[in-house]
Coordinates of C-alpha atoms in Angstrom, one line a residue:
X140 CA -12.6 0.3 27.5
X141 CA -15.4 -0.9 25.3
X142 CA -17.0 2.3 26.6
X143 CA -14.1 5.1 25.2
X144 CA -13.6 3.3 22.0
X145 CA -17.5 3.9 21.5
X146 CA -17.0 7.7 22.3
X147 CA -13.4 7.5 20.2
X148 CA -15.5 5.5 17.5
X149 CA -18.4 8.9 17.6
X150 CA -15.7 11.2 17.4
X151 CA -14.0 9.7 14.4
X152 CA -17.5 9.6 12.3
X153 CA -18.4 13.3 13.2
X154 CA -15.1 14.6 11.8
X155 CA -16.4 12.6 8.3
X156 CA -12.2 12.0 7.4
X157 CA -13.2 8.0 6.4
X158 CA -16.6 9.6 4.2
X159 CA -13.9 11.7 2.8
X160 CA -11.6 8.8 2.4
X161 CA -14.7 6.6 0.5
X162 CA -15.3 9.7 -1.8
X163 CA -12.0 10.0 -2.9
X164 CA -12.1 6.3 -3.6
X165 CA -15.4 6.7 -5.5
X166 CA -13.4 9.7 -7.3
X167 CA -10.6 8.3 -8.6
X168 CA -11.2 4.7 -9.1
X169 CA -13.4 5.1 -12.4
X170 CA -11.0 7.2 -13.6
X171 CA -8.3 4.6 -13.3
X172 CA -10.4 2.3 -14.9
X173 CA -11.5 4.2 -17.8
X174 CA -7.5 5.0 -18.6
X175 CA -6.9 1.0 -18.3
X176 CA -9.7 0.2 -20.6
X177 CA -8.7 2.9 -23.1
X178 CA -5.6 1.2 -23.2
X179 CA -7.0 -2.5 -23.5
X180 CA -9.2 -1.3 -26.4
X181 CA -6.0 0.1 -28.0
X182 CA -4.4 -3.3 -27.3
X183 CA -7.5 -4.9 -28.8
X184 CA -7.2 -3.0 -31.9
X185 CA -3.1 -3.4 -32.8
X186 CA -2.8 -7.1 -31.8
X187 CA -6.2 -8.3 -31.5
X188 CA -6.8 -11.9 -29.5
X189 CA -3.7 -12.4 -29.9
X190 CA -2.4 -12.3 -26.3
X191 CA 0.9 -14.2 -27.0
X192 CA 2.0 -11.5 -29.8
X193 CA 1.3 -9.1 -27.3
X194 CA 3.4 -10.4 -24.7
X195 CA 5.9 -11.0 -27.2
X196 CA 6.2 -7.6 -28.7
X197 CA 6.7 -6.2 -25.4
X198 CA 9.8 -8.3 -24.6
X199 CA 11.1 -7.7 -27.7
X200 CA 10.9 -3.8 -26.9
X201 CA 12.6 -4.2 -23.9
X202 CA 15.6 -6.6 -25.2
X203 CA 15.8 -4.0 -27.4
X204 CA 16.2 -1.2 -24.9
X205 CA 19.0 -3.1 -23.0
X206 CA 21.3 -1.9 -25.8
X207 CA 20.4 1.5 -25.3
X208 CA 22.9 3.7 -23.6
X209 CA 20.5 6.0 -23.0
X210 CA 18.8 3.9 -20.6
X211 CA 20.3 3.8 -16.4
X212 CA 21.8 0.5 -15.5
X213 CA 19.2 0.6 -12.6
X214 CA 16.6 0.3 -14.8
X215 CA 17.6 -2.2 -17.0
X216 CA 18.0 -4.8 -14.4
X217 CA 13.9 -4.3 -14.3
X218 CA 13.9 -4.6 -17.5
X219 CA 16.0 -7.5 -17.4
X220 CA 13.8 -9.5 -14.7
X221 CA 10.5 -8.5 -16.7
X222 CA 11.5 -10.3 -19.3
X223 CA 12.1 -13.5 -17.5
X224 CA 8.8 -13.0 -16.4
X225 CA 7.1 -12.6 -19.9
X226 CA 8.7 -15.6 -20.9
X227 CA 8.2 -17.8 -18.0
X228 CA 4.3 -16.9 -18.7
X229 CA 4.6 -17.5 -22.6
X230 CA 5.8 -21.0 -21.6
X231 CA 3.4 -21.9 -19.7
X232 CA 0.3 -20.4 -21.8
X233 CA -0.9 -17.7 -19.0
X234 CA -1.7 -14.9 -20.5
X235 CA -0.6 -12.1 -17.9
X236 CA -2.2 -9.0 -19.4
X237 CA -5.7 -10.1 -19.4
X238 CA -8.2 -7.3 -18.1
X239 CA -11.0 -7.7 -15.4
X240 CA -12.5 -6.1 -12.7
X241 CA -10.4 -8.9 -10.0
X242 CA -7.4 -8.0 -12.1
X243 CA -7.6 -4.0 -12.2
X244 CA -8.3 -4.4 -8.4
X245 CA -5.2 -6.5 -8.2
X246 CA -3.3 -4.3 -10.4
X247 CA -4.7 -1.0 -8.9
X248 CA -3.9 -1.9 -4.8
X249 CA -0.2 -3.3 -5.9
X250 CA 0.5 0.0 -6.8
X251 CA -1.5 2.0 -4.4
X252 CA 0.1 0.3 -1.7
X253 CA 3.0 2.2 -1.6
X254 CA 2.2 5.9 -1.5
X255 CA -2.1 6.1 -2.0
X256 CA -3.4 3.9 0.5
X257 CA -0.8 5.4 3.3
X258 CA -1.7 8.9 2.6
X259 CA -5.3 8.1 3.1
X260 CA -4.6 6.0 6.3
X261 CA -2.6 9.1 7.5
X262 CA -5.6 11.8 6.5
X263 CA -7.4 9.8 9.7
X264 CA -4.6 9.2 11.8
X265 CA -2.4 12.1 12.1
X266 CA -4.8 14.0 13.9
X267 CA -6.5 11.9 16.3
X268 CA -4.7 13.1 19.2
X269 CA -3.1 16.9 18.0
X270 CA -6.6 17.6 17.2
X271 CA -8.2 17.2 20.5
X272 CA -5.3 19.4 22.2
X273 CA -5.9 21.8 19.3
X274 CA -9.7 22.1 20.2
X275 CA -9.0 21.2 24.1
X276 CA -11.5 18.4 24.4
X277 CA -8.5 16.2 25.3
X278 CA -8.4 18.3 28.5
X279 CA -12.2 17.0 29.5
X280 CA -11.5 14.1 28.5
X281 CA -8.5 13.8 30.8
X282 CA -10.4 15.1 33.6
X283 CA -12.4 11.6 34.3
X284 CA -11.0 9.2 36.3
X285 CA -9.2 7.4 33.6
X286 CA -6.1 6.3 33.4
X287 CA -3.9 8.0 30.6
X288 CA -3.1 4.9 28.8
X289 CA -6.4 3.3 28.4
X290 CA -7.5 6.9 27.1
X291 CA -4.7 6.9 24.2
X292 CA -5.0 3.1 23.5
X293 CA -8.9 3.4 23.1
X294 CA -7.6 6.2 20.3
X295 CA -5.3 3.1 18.6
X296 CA -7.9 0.3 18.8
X297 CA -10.4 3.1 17.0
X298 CA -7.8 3.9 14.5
X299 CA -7.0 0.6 13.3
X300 CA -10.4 -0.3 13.1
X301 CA -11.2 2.5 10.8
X302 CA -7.7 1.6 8.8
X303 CA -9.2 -2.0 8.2
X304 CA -12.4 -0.4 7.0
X305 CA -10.7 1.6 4.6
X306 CA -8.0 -1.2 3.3
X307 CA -11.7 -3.5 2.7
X308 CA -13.6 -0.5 1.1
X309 CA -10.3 0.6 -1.0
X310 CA -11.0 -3.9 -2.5
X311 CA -14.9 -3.9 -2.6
X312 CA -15.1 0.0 -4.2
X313 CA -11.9 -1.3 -6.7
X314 CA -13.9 -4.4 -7.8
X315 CA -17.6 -2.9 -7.9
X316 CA -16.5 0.0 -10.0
X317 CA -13.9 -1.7 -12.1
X318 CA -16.0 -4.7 -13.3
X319 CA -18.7 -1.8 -14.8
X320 CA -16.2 -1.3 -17.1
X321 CA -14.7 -4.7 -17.8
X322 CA -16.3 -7.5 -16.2
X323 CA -17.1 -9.1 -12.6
X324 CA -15.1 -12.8 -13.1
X325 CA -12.1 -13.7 -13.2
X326 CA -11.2 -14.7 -9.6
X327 CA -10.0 -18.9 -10.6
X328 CA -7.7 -16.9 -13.0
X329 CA -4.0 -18.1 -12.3
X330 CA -1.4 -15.6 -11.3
X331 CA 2.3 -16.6 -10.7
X332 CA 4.0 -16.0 -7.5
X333 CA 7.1 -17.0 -5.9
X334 CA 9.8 -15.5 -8.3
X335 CA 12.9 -14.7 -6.2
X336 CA 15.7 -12.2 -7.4
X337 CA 19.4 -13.1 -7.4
X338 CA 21.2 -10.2 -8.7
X339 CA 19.7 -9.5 -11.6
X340 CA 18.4 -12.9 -12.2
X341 CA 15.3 -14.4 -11.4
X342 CA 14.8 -17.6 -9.3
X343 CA 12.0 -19.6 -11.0
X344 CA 12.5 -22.9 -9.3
X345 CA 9.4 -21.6 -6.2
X346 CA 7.3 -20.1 -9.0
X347 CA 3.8 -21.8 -8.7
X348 CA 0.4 -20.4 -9.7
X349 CA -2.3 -19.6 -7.6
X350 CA -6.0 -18.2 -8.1
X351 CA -6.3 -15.0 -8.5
X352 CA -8.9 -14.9 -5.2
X353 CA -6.5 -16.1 -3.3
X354 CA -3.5 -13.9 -4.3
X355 CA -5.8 -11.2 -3.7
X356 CA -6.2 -12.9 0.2
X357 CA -2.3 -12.7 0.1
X358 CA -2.0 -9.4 -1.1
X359 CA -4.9 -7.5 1.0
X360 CA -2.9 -9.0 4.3
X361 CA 0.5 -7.3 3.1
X362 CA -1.4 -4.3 2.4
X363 CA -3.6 -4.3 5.7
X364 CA 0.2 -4.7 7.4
X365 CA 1.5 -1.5 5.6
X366 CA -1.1 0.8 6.6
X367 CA -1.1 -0.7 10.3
X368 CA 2.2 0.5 10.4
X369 CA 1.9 3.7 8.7
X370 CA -1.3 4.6 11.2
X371 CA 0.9 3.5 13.8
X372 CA 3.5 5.8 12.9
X373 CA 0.9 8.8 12.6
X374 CA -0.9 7.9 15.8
X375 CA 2.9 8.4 17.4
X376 CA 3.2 12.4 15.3
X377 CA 0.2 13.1 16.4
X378 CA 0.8 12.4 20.1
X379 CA 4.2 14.8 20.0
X380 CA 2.6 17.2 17.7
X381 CA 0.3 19.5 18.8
X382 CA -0.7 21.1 15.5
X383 CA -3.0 19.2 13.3
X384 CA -1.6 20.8 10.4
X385 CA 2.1 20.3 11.6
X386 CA 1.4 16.3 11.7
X387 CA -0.1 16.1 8.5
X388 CA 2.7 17.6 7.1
X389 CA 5.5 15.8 8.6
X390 CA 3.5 12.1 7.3
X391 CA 3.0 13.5 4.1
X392 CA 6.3 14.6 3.4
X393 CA 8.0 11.2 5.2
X394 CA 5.5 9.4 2.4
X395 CA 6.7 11.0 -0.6
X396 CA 10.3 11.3 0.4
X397 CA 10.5 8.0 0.8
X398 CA 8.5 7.0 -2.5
X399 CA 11.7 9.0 -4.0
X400 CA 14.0 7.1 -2.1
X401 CA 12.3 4.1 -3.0
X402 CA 13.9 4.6 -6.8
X403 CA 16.8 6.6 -5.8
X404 CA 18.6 4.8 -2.7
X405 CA 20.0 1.7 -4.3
X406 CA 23.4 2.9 -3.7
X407 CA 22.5 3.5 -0.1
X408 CA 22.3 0.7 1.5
X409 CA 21.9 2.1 4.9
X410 CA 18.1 3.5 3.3
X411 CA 16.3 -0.2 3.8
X412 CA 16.5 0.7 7.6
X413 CA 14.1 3.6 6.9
X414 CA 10.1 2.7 7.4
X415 CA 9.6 4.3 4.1
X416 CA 11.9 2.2 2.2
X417 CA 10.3 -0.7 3.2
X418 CA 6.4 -0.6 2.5
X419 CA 6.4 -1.8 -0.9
X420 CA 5.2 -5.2 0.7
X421 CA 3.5 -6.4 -2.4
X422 CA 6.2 -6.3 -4.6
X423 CA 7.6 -8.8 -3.1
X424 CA 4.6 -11.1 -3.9
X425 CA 5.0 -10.1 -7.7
X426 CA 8.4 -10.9 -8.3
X427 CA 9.3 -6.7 -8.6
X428 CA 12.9 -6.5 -7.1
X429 CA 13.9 -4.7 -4.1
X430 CA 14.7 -1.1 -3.7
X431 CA 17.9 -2.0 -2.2
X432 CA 20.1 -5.1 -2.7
X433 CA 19.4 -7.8 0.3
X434 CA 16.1 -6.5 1.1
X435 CA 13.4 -9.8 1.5
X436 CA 9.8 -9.7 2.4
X437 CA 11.0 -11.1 5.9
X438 CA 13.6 -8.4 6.3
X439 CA 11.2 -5.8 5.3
X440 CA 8.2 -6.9 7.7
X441 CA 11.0 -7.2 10.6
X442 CA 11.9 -3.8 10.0
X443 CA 8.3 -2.4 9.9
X444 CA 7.3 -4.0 13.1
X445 CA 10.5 -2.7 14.9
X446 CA 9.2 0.7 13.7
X447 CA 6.1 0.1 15.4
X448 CA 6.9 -0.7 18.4
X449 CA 9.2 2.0 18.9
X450 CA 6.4 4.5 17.7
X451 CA 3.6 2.6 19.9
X452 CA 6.7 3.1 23.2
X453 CA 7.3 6.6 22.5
X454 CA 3.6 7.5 22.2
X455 CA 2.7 5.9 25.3
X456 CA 5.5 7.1 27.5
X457 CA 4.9 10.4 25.9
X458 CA 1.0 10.8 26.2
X459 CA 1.4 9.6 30.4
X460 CA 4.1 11.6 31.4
X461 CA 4.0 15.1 29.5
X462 CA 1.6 18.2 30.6
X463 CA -1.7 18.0 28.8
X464 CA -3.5 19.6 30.7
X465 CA -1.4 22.9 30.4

């Protein structure tokens, strides 16, 4: 085994996807951070040190735009929770808007979670099988005396290894880049965690504060989880798919449909079965509410894992028992 993950391990490298992956990351990242500090300077100049005026203008906008008509009832029970937020931080003097290279990272992978970081976990794992029956090496490889299912599992083993790498380069490239242009402290900061939504009400009796270091631990576990589960998902389009292209496609479009659904499906409640629905892990840690009502963290790993074991079932049984070699 140690032995084909090795080869699996080669194979992965030569095709450069996770060099790709790191680029983008090197790509992107300071542009993200040049937009947040653009719009810290612009804070800096309208309400100066004043973090508490800040905080307080912004609920007052929002109050404001719960009278609006204009604005979808769906959206005004964020509104609506935000502001218990704001104000639960205005009591208790933590100022929740405060700019750093530990809190862009934080900021940054709490929304890449959901739609970035899976699309870059699928651009290594929708093709590690379809590609090799594109090419035919998966026929030589198949020719050994190997058993089929150590063959594919040496592919999984290979793929999440690469899918932790990239979830711990996606952290260290977020913080090395991000604190050029803000600063490289900021991990005893307190953040709040533990807000849990009733209706459209907001639960503050479990709120506690914790560094920010350690919400980061919290948070980089959740996120890790997601893209598990999304690889595992790919690995399982890419065993019944034998077109690379045709297994990209179907992960990419599964992504983004369900990033839609995601702030569409509320009135569907059957949705929160879907995979998609539920990989917004991390929004649970900050209090966001769920897509759909009754949705919990627990309910939303549950489903994931359910997901994955189906996919890791089908993938096996299919990779053993159809005609490869053909």
């Amino acid at each position: 085994m140690i032995s084909l993950v090795k080869n699996e391990t080669i194979k992965m490298i030569k095709k450069k996807r996770f060099y790709f992956i790191l680029l983008v990351l090197f790509v992107l990242v300071p542009i993200f951070a040049y937009a947040q500090l653009r719009v810290a300077m612009n804070s800096q100049e309208k309400y100066g040190d004043d973090w508490r005026r800040q905080v307080q203008q912004a609920i007052t906008d929002n109050q404001n735009s719960l009278g609006s008509d204009r604005v979808p009832e769906e959206w005004k029970k964020y509104r609506k929770i935000y502001i218990q937020q704001m104000k639960y931080y205005l009591e208790h003097d933590i100022n929740p808007q405060q700019t750093g290279g530990v809190s862009f990272t934080r900021e940054f992978l709490n929304n890449a979670a959901t739609l970035f970081i899976p699309l870059l976990i699928m651009g290594v794992g929708s093709d590690i099988v379809s590609s090799e029956r594109t090419t035919g090496t998966v026929k030589m490889l198949l020719t050994r005396p190997i058993r089929r299912w150590k063959v594919l599992l040496s592919k999984l083993i290979t793929l999440l290894m690469f899918v932790s790498l990239i979830v711990v380069s996606a952290y260290v490239i977020c913080y090395l880049i991000s604190g050029l242009f803000f600063d490289y402290g900021g991990f005893n900061m307190p953040v709040l965690t533990g807000f849990v939504l009733n209706g459209s009400e907001v639960d503050i009796s479990g709120v506690h504060a914790v560094p920010q270091w350690q919400y980061l631990f919290m948070q980089a576990g959740l996120v890790w989880y997601v893209s598990v589960i999304v690889a595992i998902l790919a690995f399982m389009v890419s065993v019944l798919v034998r077109s690379t292209a045709a297994s990209i496609v179907i992960m990419m479009a599964a992504l983004i449909a369900g990033n839609i659904l995601t702030n569409m499906a509320s009135a569907w409640t059957s949705a929160k079965y879907l995979f998609m629905v539920n990989l917004g892990l991390t929004d649970y840690l900050a209090g966001s509410p769920a897509p759909i009502e009754g949705m919990t963290l627990g309910f939303s790993i549950t489903v994931l894992a359910i997901w994955a074991v189906c996919s890791l079932f089908v993938s096996f049984l299919v990779f053993t028992k159809q005609d490869i070699l053909n």
